[in-house]
PDB file of C-alpha atoms in Angstrom:
ATOM      1  CA  GLN L1236       0.000   0.000   0.000  1.00  0.00           C
ATOM      2  CA  SER L1237       1.463   3.308  -1.125  1.00  0.00           C
ATOM      3  CA  VAL L1238       1.908   6.215   1.288  1.00  0.00           C
ATOM      4  CA  LEU L1239      -0.035   8.305  -1.257  1.00  0.00           C
ATOM      5  CA  PRO L1240      -2.830   6.149  -2.673  1.00  0.00           C
ATOM      6  CA  GLN L1241      -3.917   6.818  -6.247  1.00  0.00           C
ATOM      7  CA  PRO L1242      -6.569   5.032  -8.327  1.00  0.00           C
ATOM      8  CA  PRO L1243      -4.828   2.253 -10.284  1.00  0.00           C
ATOM      9  CA  SER L1244      -6.479   3.292 -13.523  1.00  0.00           C
ATOM     10  CA  VAL L1245      -8.633   5.944 -15.151  1.00  0.00           C
ATOM     11  CA  SER L1246      -9.893   6.233 -18.696  1.00  0.00           C
ATOM     12  CA  GLY L1247     -11.582   8.686 -20.993  1.00  0.00           C
ATOM     13  CA  ALA L1248     -12.413   9.298 -24.606  1.00  0.00           C
ATOM     14  CA  PRO L1249     -10.507  11.815 -26.708  1.00  0.00           C
ATOM     15  CA  GLY L1250     -11.612  15.339 -25.850  1.00  0.00           C
ATOM     16  CA  GLN L1251     -12.962  14.403 -22.443  1.00  0.00           C
ATOM     17  CA  ARG L1252     -11.766  15.477 -19.013  1.00  0.00           C
ATOM     18  CA  VAL L1253     -10.302  13.125 -16.422  1.00  0.00           C
ATOM     19  CA  THR L1254      -8.988  13.638 -12.922  1.00  0.00           C
ATOM     20  CA  ILE L1255      -6.479  11.622 -10.923  1.00  0.00           C
ATOM     21  CA  SER L1256      -6.543  11.840  -7.154  1.00  0.00           C
ATOM     22  CA  CYS L1257      -3.680  11.513  -4.680  1.00  0.00           C
ATOM     23  CA  THR L1258      -4.679  10.933  -1.070  1.00  0.00           C
ATOM     24  CA  GLY L1259      -2.365  11.952   1.732  1.00  0.00           C
ATOM     25  CA  THR L1260      -2.306  12.292   5.494  1.00  0.00           C
ATOM     26  CA  THR L1261      -1.352  14.858   8.114  1.00  0.00           C
ATOM     27  CA  SER L1262       2.264  13.633   7.779  1.00  0.00           C
ATOM     28  CA  ASN L1263       2.634  14.661   4.166  1.00  0.00           C
ATOM     29  CA  ILE L1264       0.126  16.620   2.073  1.00  0.00           C
ATOM     30  CA  GLY L1265      -1.889  17.608   5.141  1.00  0.00           C
ATOM     31  CA  ALA L1266       1.255  19.007   6.783  1.00  0.00           C
ATOM     32  CA  GLY L1267       1.500  21.594   4.018  1.00  0.00           C
ATOM     33  CA  TYR L1268       4.093  19.934   1.823  1.00  0.00           C
ATOM     34  CA  ASP L1269       3.907  20.464  -1.903  1.00  0.00           C
ATOM     35  CA  VAL L1270       2.594  17.842  -4.310  1.00  0.00           C
ATOM     36  CA  HIS L1271       4.217  17.231  -7.679  1.00  0.00           C
ATOM     37  CA  TRP L1272       3.059  15.137 -10.626  1.00  0.00           C
ATOM     38  CA  TYR L1273       5.056  13.103 -13.132  1.00  0.00           C
ATOM     39  CA  GLN L1274       4.071  11.557 -16.439  1.00  0.00           C
ATOM     40  CA  GLN L1275       5.769   8.340 -17.481  1.00  0.00           C
ATOM     41  CA  LEU L1276       5.348   7.133 -21.039  1.00  0.00           C
ATOM     42  CA  PRO L1277       6.026   3.428 -21.650  1.00  0.00           C
ATOM     43  CA  GLY L1278       9.707   2.582 -21.520  1.00  0.00           C
ATOM     44  CA  THR L1279      10.837   6.086 -20.596  1.00  0.00           C
ATOM     45  CA  ALA L1280      11.914   7.965 -17.495  1.00  0.00           C
ATOM     46  CA  PRO L1281       9.327  10.035 -15.603  1.00  0.00           C
ATOM     47  CA  LYS L1282       8.842  13.622 -16.718  1.00  0.00           C
ATOM     48  CA  LEU L1283       7.894  16.469 -14.388  1.00  0.00           C
ATOM     49  CA  LEU L1284       4.354  17.518 -15.270  1.00  0.00           C
ATOM     50  CA  MET L1285       3.311  19.743 -12.367  1.00  0.00           C
ATOM     51  CA  TYR L1286       5.292  21.146  -9.448  1.00  0.00           C
ATOM     52  CA  GLY L1287       4.348  23.031  -6.316  1.00  0.00           C
ATOM     53  CA  ASN L1288       0.764  21.768  -6.546  1.00  0.00           C
ATOM     54  CA  THR L1289      -0.340  23.980  -9.443  1.00  0.00           C
ATOM     55  CA  ASN L1290       2.679  25.019 -11.530  1.00  0.00           C
ATOM     56  CA  ARG L1291       3.386  23.714 -15.017  1.00  0.00           C
ATOM     57  CA  PRO L1292       6.991  23.489 -16.222  1.00  0.00           C
ATOM     58  CA  SER L1293       7.717  25.171 -19.511  1.00  0.00           C
ATOM     59  CA  GLY L1294       6.378  23.119 -22.400  1.00  0.00           C
ATOM     60  CA  VAL L1295       3.569  21.367 -20.518  1.00  0.00           C
ATOM     61  CA  PRO L1296       0.220  22.171 -22.166  1.00  0.00           C
ATOM     62  CA  ASP L1297      -2.364  24.086 -20.156  1.00  0.00           C
ATOM     63  CA  ARG L1298      -4.695  21.110 -20.616  1.00  0.00           C
ATOM     64  CA  PHE L1299      -2.965  19.834 -17.470  1.00  0.00           C
ATOM     65  CA  SER L1300      -3.816  21.445 -14.145  1.00  0.00           C
ATOM     66  CA  GLY L1301      -3.191  20.630 -10.508  1.00  0.00           C
ATOM     67  CA  SER L1302      -4.994  21.346  -7.297  1.00  0.00           C
ATOM     68  CA  LYS L1303      -4.517  20.641  -3.621  1.00  0.00           C
ATOM     69  CA  SER L1304      -6.880  20.553  -0.677  1.00  0.00           C
ATOM     70  CA  ALA L1305      -6.420  19.683   2.980  1.00  0.00           C
ATOM     71  CA  THR L1306      -4.921  16.193   2.707  1.00  0.00           C
ATOM     72  CA  SER L1307      -5.227  15.415  -0.985  1.00  0.00           C
ATOM     73  CA  ALA L1308      -4.301  16.607  -4.433  1.00  0.00           C
ATOM     74  CA  SER L1309      -5.639  16.123  -7.937  1.00  0.00           C
ATOM     75  CA  LEU L1310      -4.378  16.270 -11.473  1.00  0.00           C
ATOM     76  CA  ALA L1311      -6.904  17.206 -14.137  1.00  0.00           C
ATOM     77  CA  ILE L1312      -6.454  16.656 -17.853  1.00  0.00           C
ATOM     78  CA  THR L1313      -8.888  18.302 -20.240  1.00  0.00           C
ATOM     79  CA  GLY L1314      -9.224  17.748 -23.975  1.00  0.00           C
ATOM     80  CA  LEU L1315      -7.777  14.242 -23.695  1.00  0.00           C
ATOM     81  CA  GLN L1316      -5.432  13.216 -26.490  1.00  0.00           C
ATOM     82  CA  ALA L1317      -4.071   9.819 -27.451  1.00  0.00           C
ATOM     83  CA  GLU L1318      -0.569  10.977 -26.504  1.00  0.00           C
ATOM     84  CA  ASP L1319      -1.703  11.476 -22.898  1.00  0.00           C
ATOM     85  CA  GLU L1320      -1.927   7.705 -22.415  1.00  0.00           C
ATOM     86  CA  ALA L1321       0.709   7.082 -19.746  1.00  0.00           C
ATOM     87  CA  ASP L1322       1.292   6.400 -16.057  1.00  0.00           C
ATOM     88  CA  TYR L1323       0.930   9.353 -13.710  1.00  0.00           C
ATOM     89  CA  TYR L1324       2.543   9.610 -10.272  1.00  0.00           C
ATOM     90  CA  CYS L1325       2.086  12.114  -7.481  1.00  0.00           C
ATOM     91  CA  GLN L1326       4.967  12.846  -5.115  1.00  0.00           C
ATOM     92  CA  SER L1327       5.416  14.718  -1.861  1.00  0.00           C
ATOM     93  CA  TYR L1328       7.433  14.729   1.353  1.00  0.00           C
ATOM     94  CA  ASP L1329       6.572  12.795   4.506  1.00  0.00           C
ATOM     95  CA  ILE L1330       7.800  14.085   7.834  1.00  0.00           C
ATOM     96  CA  SER L1331       7.166  10.794   9.622  1.00  0.00           C
ATOM     97  CA  LEU L1332       9.551   8.808   7.417  1.00  0.00           C
ATOM     98  CA  SER L1333      12.923  10.341   8.322  1.00  0.00           C
ATOM     99  CA  GLY L1334      12.832  12.941   5.634  1.00  0.00           C
ATOM    100  CA  SER L1335      11.540  10.728   2.897  1.00  0.00           C
ATOM    101  CA  ARG L1336      10.228  11.754  -0.433  1.00  0.00           C
ATOM    102  CA  VAL L1337       7.189   9.640  -1.186  1.00  0.00           C
ATOM    103  CA  PHE L1338       5.443   8.671  -4.399  1.00  0.00           C
ATOM    104  CA  GLY L1339       1.896   7.682  -5.103  1.00  0.00           C
ATOM    105  CA  GLY L1340       1.296   4.189  -6.399  1.00  0.00           C
ATOM    106  CA  GLY L1341       0.701   5.477  -9.900  1.00  0.00           C
ATOM    107  CA  THR L1342      -2.355   5.712 -12.154  1.00  0.00           C
ATOM    108  CA  LYS L1343      -2.558   4.261 -15.640  1.00  0.00           C
ATOM    109  CA  LEU L1344      -4.479   6.581 -17.960  1.00  0.00           C
ATOM    110  CA  THR L1345      -6.101   4.906 -20.941  1.00  0.00           C
ATOM    111  CA  VAL L1346      -7.435   7.021 -23.790  1.00  0.00           C
ATOM    112  CA  LEU L1347     -10.314   5.039 -25.267  1.00  0.00           C
TER     113      LEU L1347
ATOM    114  CA  GLN O 160      20.925  21.332 -22.036  1.00  0.00           C
ATOM    115  CA  ARG O 161      20.625  19.927 -18.542  1.00  0.00           C
ATOM    116  CA  GLN O 162      21.169  16.212 -18.687  1.00  0.00           C
ATOM    117  CA  LEU O 163      21.810  13.185 -16.492  1.00  0.00           C
ATOM    118  CA  VAL O 164      23.373  10.179 -18.210  1.00  0.00           C
ATOM    119  CA  GLN O 165      23.531   6.869 -16.376  1.00  0.00           C
ATOM    120  CA  SER O 166      25.707   3.815 -16.779  1.00  0.00           C
ATOM    121  CA  GLY O 167      24.524   0.788 -18.699  1.00  0.00           C
ATOM    122  CA  ALA O 168      22.450  -2.239 -17.804  1.00  0.00           C
ATOM    123  CA  GLU O 169      23.860  -4.811 -15.433  1.00  0.00           C
ATOM    124  CA  VAL O 170      23.225  -8.420 -14.476  1.00  0.00           C
ATOM    125  CA  LYS O 171      24.208  -9.413 -10.946  1.00  0.00           C
ATOM    126  CA  LYS O 172      24.236 -12.572  -8.862  1.00  0.00           C
ATOM    127  CA  PRO O 173      22.330 -12.708  -5.561  1.00  0.00           C
ATOM    128  CA  GLY O 174      24.511 -11.422  -2.737  1.00  0.00           C
ATOM    129  CA  ALA O 175      26.582  -9.229  -5.036  1.00  0.00           C
ATOM    130  CA  SER O 176      26.834  -5.448  -4.976  1.00  0.00           C
ATOM    131  CA  LEU O 177      25.809  -2.953  -7.596  1.00  0.00           C
ATOM    132  CA  LYS O 178      27.233   0.488  -8.443  1.00  0.00           C
ATOM    133  CA  VAL O 179      25.389   2.786 -10.846  1.00  0.00           C
ATOM    134  CA  SER O 180      26.766   6.120 -12.041  1.00  0.00           C
ATOM    135  CA  CYS O 181      24.933   9.285 -13.020  1.00  0.00           C
ATOM    136  CA  LYS O 182      26.878  11.979 -14.916  1.00  0.00           C
ATOM    137  CA  ALA O 183      25.498  15.498 -14.950  1.00  0.00           C
ATOM    138  CA  SER O 184      25.981  18.069 -17.682  1.00  0.00           C
ATOM    139  CA  GLY O 185      24.529  21.422 -18.649  1.00  0.00           C
ATOM    140  CA  TYR O 186      24.364  22.802 -15.100  1.00  0.00           C
ATOM    141  CA  THR O 187      26.511  23.277 -12.003  1.00  0.00           C
ATOM    142  CA  PHE O 188      26.635  19.813 -10.445  1.00  0.00           C
ATOM    143  CA  THR O 189      27.152  21.015  -6.886  1.00  0.00           C
ATOM    144  CA  ASP O 190      24.141  23.344  -6.873  1.00  0.00           C
ATOM    145  CA  TYR O 191      21.398  20.679  -6.867  1.00  0.00           C
ATOM    146  CA  TYR O 192      20.667  17.651  -4.719  1.00  0.00           C
ATOM    147  CA  LEU O 193      20.728  14.349  -6.585  1.00  0.00           C
ATOM    148  CA  HIS O 194      18.188  11.640  -5.756  1.00  0.00           C
ATOM    149  CA  TRP O 195      17.949   7.961  -6.591  1.00  0.00           C
ATOM    150  CA  VAL O 196      14.628   6.294  -7.380  1.00  0.00           C
ATOM    151  CA  ARG O 197      13.946   2.742  -8.441  1.00  0.00           C
ATOM    152  CA  GLN O 198      11.128   1.045 -10.311  1.00  0.00           C
ATOM    153  CA  ALA O 199      10.630  -2.709 -10.216  1.00  0.00           C
ATOM    154  CA  PRO O 200       9.129  -4.296 -13.349  1.00  0.00           C
ATOM    155  CA  GLY O 201       5.496  -3.279 -13.674  1.00  0.00           C
ATOM    156  CA  GLN O 202       5.593  -1.408 -10.367  1.00  0.00           C
ATOM    157  CA  GLY O 203       5.630   2.199  -9.190  1.00  0.00           C
ATOM    158  CA  LEU O 204       8.402   4.588  -8.264  1.00  0.00           C
ATOM    159  CA  GLU O 205      10.291   4.122  -5.000  1.00  0.00           C
ATOM    160  CA  TRP O 206      12.537   6.844  -3.549  1.00  0.00           C
ATOM    161  CA  MET O 207      15.875   5.547  -2.241  1.00  0.00           C
ATOM    162  CA  GLY O 208      17.655   8.644  -0.966  1.00  0.00           C
ATOM    163  CA  TRP O 209      19.605  11.765  -1.837  1.00  0.00           C
ATOM    164  CA  ILE O 210      23.105  13.132  -1.880  1.00  0.00           C
ATOM    165  CA  ASN O 211      24.163  16.750  -1.598  1.00  0.00           C
ATOM    166  CA  PRO O 212      26.878  16.951  -4.268  1.00  0.00           C
ATOM    167  CA  LYS O 213      28.444  20.000  -2.603  1.00  0.00           C
ATOM    168  CA  SER O 214      28.988  18.533   0.857  1.00  0.00           C
ATOM    169  CA  GLY O 215      28.601  14.813   0.237  1.00  0.00           C
ATOM    170  CA  ALA O 216      25.872  14.607   2.891  1.00  0.00           C
ATOM    171  CA  THR O 217      23.358  11.851   2.328  1.00  0.00           C
ATOM    172  CA  ASN O 218      19.900  10.809   3.485  1.00  0.00           C
ATOM    173  CA  TYR O 219      18.658   7.325   2.803  1.00  0.00           C
ATOM    174  CA  ALA O 220      15.154   5.873   2.899  1.00  0.00           C
ATOM    175  CA  GLN O 221      14.743   3.709   5.967  1.00  0.00           C
ATOM    176  CA  LYS O 222      14.195   0.634   3.808  1.00  0.00           C
ATOM    177  CA  PHE O 223      17.669   0.873   2.310  1.00  0.00           C
ATOM    178  CA  GLN O 224      19.718   2.045   5.287  1.00  0.00           C
ATOM    179  CA  GLY O 225      22.697  -0.214   5.860  1.00  0.00           C
ATOM    180  CA  ARG O 226      22.603  -1.461   2.288  1.00  0.00           C
ATOM    181  CA  VAL O 227      22.915   1.665   0.149  1.00  0.00           C
ATOM    182  CA  THR O 228      25.760   4.122  -0.206  1.00  0.00           C
ATOM    183  CA  MET O 229      25.559   7.293  -2.299  1.00  0.00           C
ATOM    184  CA  THR O 230      28.743   9.110  -3.225  1.00  0.00           C
ATOM    185  CA  ARG O 231      29.910  11.663  -5.727  1.00  0.00           C
ATOM    186  CA  ASP O 232      32.991  12.827  -7.597  1.00  0.00           C
ATOM    187  CA  SER O 233      32.465  16.521  -8.165  1.00  0.00           C
ATOM    188  CA  SER O 234      35.564  16.763 -10.369  1.00  0.00           C
ATOM    189  CA  ILE O 235      33.705  14.807 -13.045  1.00  0.00           C
ATOM    190  CA  SER O 236      30.142  15.836 -12.094  1.00  0.00           C
ATOM    191  CA  THR O 237      29.169  12.254 -11.362  1.00  0.00           C
ATOM    192  CA  ALA O 238      27.116  10.677  -8.608  1.00  0.00           C
ATOM    193  CA  TYR O 239      27.133   7.014  -7.676  1.00  0.00           C
ATOM    194  CA  MET O 240      24.673   4.702  -5.970  1.00  0.00           C
ATOM    195  CA  GLU O 241      25.955   1.439  -4.517  1.00  0.00           C
ATOM    196  CA  LEU O 242      23.576  -1.247  -3.266  1.00  0.00           C
ATOM    197  CA  SER O 243      24.848  -4.346  -1.507  1.00  0.00           C
ATOM    198  CA  GLY O 244      23.355  -7.718  -0.620  1.00  0.00           C
ATOM    199  CA  LEU O 245      21.340  -7.946  -3.805  1.00  0.00           C
ATOM    200  CA  THR O 246      18.331 -10.261  -4.057  1.00  0.00           C
ATOM    201  CA  SER O 247      15.835 -10.878  -6.823  1.00  0.00           C
ATOM    202  CA  HIS O 248      13.660  -8.187  -5.235  1.00  0.00           C
ATOM    203  CA  ASP O 249      16.278  -5.628  -6.267  1.00  0.00           C
ATOM    204  CA  THR O 250      15.647  -6.294  -9.953  1.00  0.00           C
ATOM    205  CA  ALA O 251      14.539  -2.867 -11.155  1.00  0.00           C
ATOM    206  CA  VAL O 252      15.314   0.194 -13.208  1.00  0.00           C
ATOM    207  CA  TYR O 253      17.397   2.580 -11.125  1.00  0.00           C
ATOM    208  CA  LEU O 254      17.010   6.281 -11.912  1.00  0.00           C
ATOM    209  CA  CYS O 255      18.826   9.372 -10.774  1.00  0.00           C
ATOM    210  CA  ALA O 256      16.956  12.662 -10.620  1.00  0.00           C
ATOM    211  CA  ARG O 257      17.886  16.247  -9.818  1.00  0.00           C
ATOM    212  CA  ASP O 258      15.763  18.396  -7.587  1.00  0.00           C
ATOM    213  CA  MET O 259      14.841  21.916  -8.598  1.00  0.00           C
ATOM    214  CA  GLY O 260      17.213  23.613  -6.187  1.00  0.00           C
ATOM    215  CA  SER O 261      14.640  25.518  -4.182  1.00  0.00           C
ATOM    216  CA  GLU O 262      16.214  24.226  -0.946  1.00  0.00           C
ATOM    217  CA  ARG O 263      12.767  23.071   0.144  1.00  0.00           C
ATOM    218  CA  VAL O 264      12.575  19.558   1.569  1.00  0.00           C
ATOM    219  CA  ASP O 265       9.559  18.908  -0.665  1.00  0.00           C
ATOM    220  CA  ASP O 266      11.214  20.008  -3.904  1.00  0.00           C
ATOM    221  CA  ALA O 267      10.277  18.365  -7.210  1.00  0.00           C
ATOM    222  CA  PHE O 268      12.570  16.407  -9.529  1.00  0.00           C
ATOM    223  CA  ASP O 269      12.978  18.257 -12.801  1.00  0.00           C
ATOM    224  CA  VAL O 270      15.755  16.385 -14.588  1.00  0.00           C
ATOM    225  CA  TRP O 271      15.922  12.588 -14.768  1.00  0.00           C
ATOM    226  CA  GLY O 272      18.491  10.119 -15.991  1.00  0.00           C
ATOM    227  CA  GLN O 273      17.480   7.579 -18.597  1.00  0.00           C
ATOM    228  CA  GLY O 274      17.505   4.733 -16.077  1.00  0.00           C
ATOM    229  CA  THR O 275      19.742   1.708 -15.567  1.00  0.00           C
ATOM    230  CA  MET O 276      18.174  -1.739 -15.727  1.00  0.00           C
ATOM    231  CA  VAL O 277      19.580  -4.080 -13.104  1.00  0.00           C
ATOM    232  CA  THR O 278      18.702  -7.758 -13.167  1.00  0.00           C
ATOM    233  CA  VAL O 279      19.539  -9.966 -10.197  1.00  0.00           C
ATOM    234  CA  SER O 280      19.558 -13.599 -11.202  1.00  0.00           C
ATOM    235  CA  PRO O 281      21.422 -16.758 -10.097  1.00  0.00           C
TER     236      PRO O 281
END
């Protein structure tokens, strides 16, 4: 069981909107630590998609957006495209684990 | 451009040790913490620890303490991750990643190596 549970899979048709949740606790997200999101295409290294909860690195389309609430975070993708099919991971910091960075379990996005 | 290039794939016997390198280019090596992350086949990402390339200070995930050693050679902008006592459960892709340099403990990883596949097999 991951420290930051995510749904194992989500799917949507091209053009639709999907969201991926990342559930934390008072030791990580709920303690005020930032959440970041990574996209991993098959056979490649992860790529930073969203940092500091809501910030997109240069080159990431504005179809991707992030949000954070008390103890959870979400990644939203609008106008789904076939190229968005990938694994998505959230990541944060957990104060109870000796200064550990922690990842979500990952969510496989399928574009139908 | 900023880049991390890792050493090539390895096959190891159970009980052996592994040493993976990660060479940085395109930025000042000592200005950004370097992290190691691994991904077992078909599984998610697992953080292993970090090294401060400037001071050599390290912080390891509890799971790997006593078995992992992270070092660096700043003269050639290269970080190393050594893992001992290998078992089949250590079969994974090992990745290095740079944090963004904000000096926050919850910083993101903005540059990743290509990964090094390590197979542990008798």
